[in-house]
Amino acid sequence: MTGAQPTEIRVSEIFGPTIQGEGVLIGLPTVFVRTGGCDYRCSWCDSLHAVESRFRDEWRAMSTEEVWREVTRLSGGKPLMVSLSGGNPAIQPFGELIGCGHGQGYRFALETQGSVARDWFADLDVLVLSPKPPSSGMETDWEAFDACLRASEGKPQTVLKIVVFDEADYDYARSAAARYPHLPVYLQPGNHTPPPADAHDAPIDIDGIMARMRWLVDRVAEDRWFEARVLPQLHVLIWGNRRGV
Ligand code: SF4
C-alpha cells in the first residue's frame, strides 16, 4: 500500500514485558503493542476489544514518539523484541517506529492475516502471516496475501501460522502450506472459548483445547506432515483468557 498514510498509531493497549505465547517466537520476552481496528471479524477472535468499533473510545491515537516512550519505559530501556499485534497492525503506520527502534537495538515482529500489504514489512525482523481458516467465517484473498509477501521483499524471517479447529481448517492449512512451500508452518489448536469483548478475564475450556491439540498432533503424524510444527498458545495455558499478559 502506498500514498499518504496517517501518522498516528491507533493503540488498544501496550503491555509487557511478558513472553510471546505463540508460534515461532514462543517463550521469547517481548513488549506487545496491540493496535485497535481490524478489517476482519473472525468468529472466534480472542481480541475483540481491539477489533470492534464500539471499543474505539478505549483506543488512543498515539504518535510514534508516544508509543516509543511507552515501549522503552516497559522494557527499562533494554532492547527486546517488540510484538506488533491487533486487530490488524498492518493498517497502522509503523514504519517510523521500526526505524527508531532498530536504531536502539530493538527488534520487531508483526502478526497479520495478510489482507493489507505495507512497504515497511521489509523492515520487520519477523513477519507472521496468519491466514484465517474456514471456521473463522472469513475468506482469504490470496492476491492480497501474495502482495504482503512481495512487500516483505524476503527480508524478515517469515512464517505461516494457522489456527485449526476442525478437519476443514486442517485441509485449508495443508493447502496454504503447499502454496508457500518455502515458508515454515506453525499450527495452533483453536480456542473455542474466547473471551467476550468486554471481559478482562473469562472461563476457558483448557481440557477442550488440549483435546484439540492432541487431535492435531495425531493428524499431522498420521499424514507424515513433518514440516509442520504444532504449538499451543502458551499464554492461554498459563493465564487462560486473561487480558494484557
Ligand atoms: S484477523 Fe485477528 S484480530 Fe482480526 S478479527 Fe480475526 S482473529 Fe480478530
Coordinates of C-alpha atoms and ligand atoms in Angstrom, one line a residue:
M1 CA 0.0 0.0 0.0
T2 CA 1.4 3.4 -0.9
G3 CA 0.3 7.0 -0.7
A4 CA -0.3 9.3 2.2
Q5 CA -0.8 7.5 5.5
P6 CA -2.0 8.7 8.9
T7 CA 1.0 9.3 11.2
E8 CA -0.7 8.4 14.4
I9 CA -0.9 4.8 15.6
R10 CA -4.3 3.6 16.9
V11 CA -3.4 1.7 20.1
S12 CA -5.7 -0.6 22.1
E13 CA -3.0 -1.5 24.7
I14 CA 0.7 -1.6 25.2
F15 CA 1.9 -4.1 27.8
G16 CA 4.8 -6.2 28.9
P17 CA 7.4 -7.3 29.2
T18 CA 5.8 -10.8 29.0
I19 CA 6.5 -13.7 26.8
Q20 CA 5.3 -14.3 23.3
G21 CA 2.8 -17.1 23.6
E22 CA 2.5 -18.3 20.1
G23 CA 4.3 -19.5 17.0
V24 CA 7.9 -19.0 16.0
L25 CA 8.8 -16.7 18.9
I26 CA 7.1 -18.7 21.6
G27 CA 8.6 -18.1 25.1
L28 CA 10.6 -15.0 24.0
P29 CA 10.3 -12.0 26.2
T30 CA 8.5 -9.2 24.4
V31 CA 6.5 -6.0 24.8
F32 CA 3.2 -6.0 22.9
V33 CA 1.8 -3.1 21.0
R34 CA -1.8 -4.1 20.3
T35 CA -3.5 -1.8 17.8
G36 CA -7.2 -1.0 17.5
G37 CA -9.2 -1.9 14.4
C38 CA -9.4 -4.8 12.1
D39 CA -10.7 -5.4 8.6
Y40 CA -11.7 -8.9 9.6
R41 CA -14.3 -10.3 12.0
C42 CA -13.3 -13.8 12.8
S43 CA -16.0 -15.8 14.6
W44 CA -13.5 -16.9 17.3
C45 CA -11.5 -13.8 17.6
D46 CA -9.9 -13.6 21.1
S47 CA -9.1 -9.9 20.9
L48 CA -12.5 -8.3 20.1
H49 CA -11.7 -5.4 22.4
A50 CA -9.1 -4.4 19.7
V51 CA -11.4 -5.1 16.8
E52 CA -15.0 -3.9 17.4
S53 CA -15.6 -0.2 16.8
R54 CA -17.7 0.1 20.0
F55 CA -14.3 0.0 21.8
R56 CA -13.0 2.9 19.8
D57 CA -13.3 5.2 22.8
E58 CA -10.8 3.0 24.6
W59 CA -8.2 3.2 21.8
R60 CA -5.7 6.0 21.7
A61 CA -4.3 7.8 18.7
M62 CA -0.6 7.9 19.7
S63 CA 2.3 9.5 17.9
T64 CA 5.3 7.3 17.2
E65 CA 7.2 9.1 19.9
E66 CA 4.5 8.3 22.5
V67 CA 4.4 4.7 21.6
W68 CA 8.2 4.5 21.6
R69 CA 8.4 6.2 25.0
E70 CA 6.0 3.6 26.5
V71 CA 7.8 0.6 24.9
T72 CA 11.2 1.8 26.3
R73 CA 9.6 2.5 29.7
L74 CA 8.2 -1.0 29.9
S75 CA 11.4 -2.6 28.7
G76 CA 13.5 -0.5 31.1
G77 CA 15.4 0.8 28.1
K78 CA 16.9 -2.7 27.4
P79 CA 16.3 -3.7 23.8
L80 CA 14.0 -6.7 23.2
M81 CA 11.6 -8.0 20.6
V82 CA 8.5 -5.8 20.2
S83 CA 5.4 -7.6 19.0
L84 CA 3.0 -5.6 16.9
S85 CA -0.4 -7.2 17.0
G86 CA -4.0 -6.3 17.0
G87 CA -6.6 -6.1 15.5
N88 CA -4.7 -5.9 12.3
P89 CA -1.5 -4.0 12.9
A90 CA -0.9 -3.7 9.2
I91 CA -3.4 -1.0 8.9
Q92 CA -1.4 1.3 11.2
P93 CA 1.7 3.4 10.3
F94 CA 4.5 1.5 11.9
G95 CA 7.4 2.3 9.6
E96 CA 8.8 5.2 11.7
L97 CA 8.6 3.2 15.0
I98 CA 10.5 0.3 13.5
G99 CA 13.3 2.6 12.2
C100 CA 13.5 4.3 15.5
G101 CA 13.6 1.0 17.5
H102 CA 16.2 -0.6 15.2
G103 CA 18.5 2.4 15.9
Q104 CA 18.5 1.4 19.5
G105 CA 18.8 -2.4 19.1
Y106 CA 15.1 -3.4 19.4
R107 CA 13.6 -5.9 17.0
F108 CA 10.1 -6.1 15.6
A109 CA 7.7 -8.9 14.9
L110 CA 4.3 -8.4 13.3
E111 CA 1.4 -10.8 13.0
T112 CA -1.3 -10.1 10.4
Q113 CA -3.8 -12.1 8.5
G114 CA -2.2 -11.0 5.3
S115 CA -5.0 -8.8 3.9
V116 CA -3.1 -5.5 3.7
A117 CA 0.4 -5.1 2.4
R118 CA 2.7 -2.3 3.6
D119 CA 6.1 -1.3 2.3
W120 CA 7.5 -1.3 5.8
F121 CA 7.0 -5.0 6.0
A122 CA 10.5 -5.2 4.5
D123 CA 11.9 -3.5 7.6
L124 CA 10.5 -6.1 10.1
D125 CA 12.6 -8.7 11.7
V126 CA 9.8 -11.3 11.8
L127 CA 6.6 -11.4 9.8
V128 CA 4.0 -13.9 10.9
L129 CA 1.3 -14.3 8.2
S130 CA -1.7 -15.9 9.7
P131 CA -4.4 -16.6 7.1
K132 CA -7.7 -17.4 8.6
P133 CA -9.3 -20.9 8.0
P134 CA -12.9 -21.6 7.2
S135 CA -14.0 -21.8 10.8
S136 CA -13.3 -18.1 11.1
G137 CA -16.1 -17.2 8.7
M138 CA -13.6 -15.2 6.6
E139 CA -12.4 -15.8 3.1
T140 CA -8.7 -15.4 2.3
D141 CA -7.8 -13.0 -0.5
W142 CA -4.7 -14.8 -1.8
E143 CA -3.8 -11.9 -4.1
A144 CA -3.6 -9.6 -1.1
F145 CA -1.7 -12.3 0.8
D146 CA 0.8 -12.6 -2.0
A147 CA 1.2 -8.8 -2.0
C148 CA 2.2 -9.0 1.7
L149 CA 5.0 -11.5 0.8
R150 CA 6.1 -9.3 -2.1
A151 CA 6.2 -6.2 0.2
S152 CA 8.4 -8.0 2.7
E153 CA 11.0 -8.5 -0.2
G154 CA 12.1 -11.7 1.5
K155 CA 13.9 -9.7 4.2
P156 CA 12.2 -10.6 7.6
Q157 CA 12.0 -14.1 8.9
T158 CA 8.6 -15.0 7.5
V159 CA 6.4 -17.8 8.7
L160 CA 2.8 -19.1 8.3
K161 CA 0.7 -19.6 11.4
I162 CA -2.7 -21.2 11.1
V163 CA -5.3 -21.8 13.7
V164 CA -7.0 -25.2 13.3
F165 CA -10.4 -26.1 14.8
D166 CA -11.5 -29.0 12.6
E167 CA -10.9 -31.0 9.5
A168 CA -11.9 -28.2 7.1
D169 CA -9.4 -25.9 8.8
Y170 CA -6.7 -28.7 8.7
D171 CA -7.3 -29.1 4.9
Y172 CA -7.1 -25.3 4.5
A173 CA -3.7 -25.3 6.4
R174 CA -2.4 -28.1 4.2
S175 CA -3.3 -26.2 1.0
A176 CA -1.9 -22.9 2.4
A177 CA 1.4 -24.7 3.3
A178 CA 1.5 -26.3 -0.2
R179 CA 1.0 -22.9 -1.8
Y180 CA 4.1 -21.5 0.1
P181 CA 6.4 -24.5 0.5
H182 CA 9.4 -22.2 1.3
L183 CA 7.6 -20.9 4.5
P184 CA 7.8 -22.7 7.8
V185 CA 4.3 -23.5 9.1
Y186 CA 3.1 -23.4 12.6
L187 CA -0.3 -24.9 13.5
Q188 CA -2.2 -23.9 16.6
P189 CA -5.3 -25.5 18.1
G190 CA -8.2 -23.0 18.3
N191 CA -9.6 -21.7 21.5
H192 CA -13.4 -22.3 21.2
T193 CA -14.0 -20.4 24.4
P194 CA -12.5 -16.9 23.6
P195 CA -13.3 -14.1 26.0
P196 CA -16.3 -11.9 25.3
A197 CA -15.2 -8.5 24.0
D198 CA -15.8 -6.7 27.3
A199 CA -14.2 -9.3 29.6
H200 CA -10.7 -8.8 31.1
D201 CA -10.8 -12.5 32.1
A202 CA -13.3 -15.3 31.3
P203 CA -13.7 -19.0 31.8
I204 CA -11.8 -21.1 29.3
D205 CA -12.0 -24.8 28.4
I206 CA -8.4 -25.8 28.6
D207 CA -9.3 -29.5 28.5
G208 CA -11.1 -29.0 25.3
I209 CA -8.2 -27.0 23.8
M210 CA -5.8 -29.7 24.8
A211 CA -8.0 -32.4 23.3
R212 CA -7.9 -30.4 20.0
M213 CA -4.1 -30.2 20.4
R214 CA -3.8 -34.0 20.8
W215 CA -6.1 -34.4 17.7
L216 CA -3.9 -32.0 15.7
V217 CA -0.7 -33.7 16.7
D218 CA -2.2 -37.1 15.7
R219 CA -3.5 -35.7 12.4
V220 CA 0.0 -34.3 11.5
A221 CA 1.7 -37.5 12.5
E222 CA -0.8 -39.6 10.6
D223 CA -0.2 -37.6 7.5
R224 CA 3.6 -37.7 7.9
W225 CA 3.4 -33.9 7.7
F226 CA 6.8 -33.5 9.1
E227 CA 7.4 -29.9 8.1
A228 CA 4.6 -28.6 10.3
R229 CA 5.2 -27.5 13.9
V230 CA 2.2 -27.9 16.3
L231 CA 2.1 -25.5 19.3
P232 CA -0.5 -24.5 21.8
Q233 CA -0.9 -20.9 22.9
L234 CA 1.4 -20.8 25.9
H235 CA -0.2 -17.7 27.5
V236 CA -3.5 -19.4 27.4
L237 CA -2.1 -22.4 29.3
I238 CA -0.6 -20.1 31.9
W239 CA -3.2 -17.4 32.2
G240 CA -6.3 -18.6 30.5
N241 CA -8.3 -15.8 28.9
R242 CA -6.7 -13.0 31.0
R243 CA -6.1 -9.8 29.0
G244 CA -2.8 -7.9 29.0
V245 CA -0.4 -10.8 29.8
Ligands
SF4_1 S1 -7.9 -11.1 12.0 FE1 -7.2 -11.4 14.1 S2 -7.8 -9.6 15.2 FE2 -8.9 -9.5 13.3 S3 -10.9 -10.5 13.8 FE3 -9.6 -12.1 13.0 S4 -8.6 -13.0 14.9 FE4 -9.5 -11.0 15.5

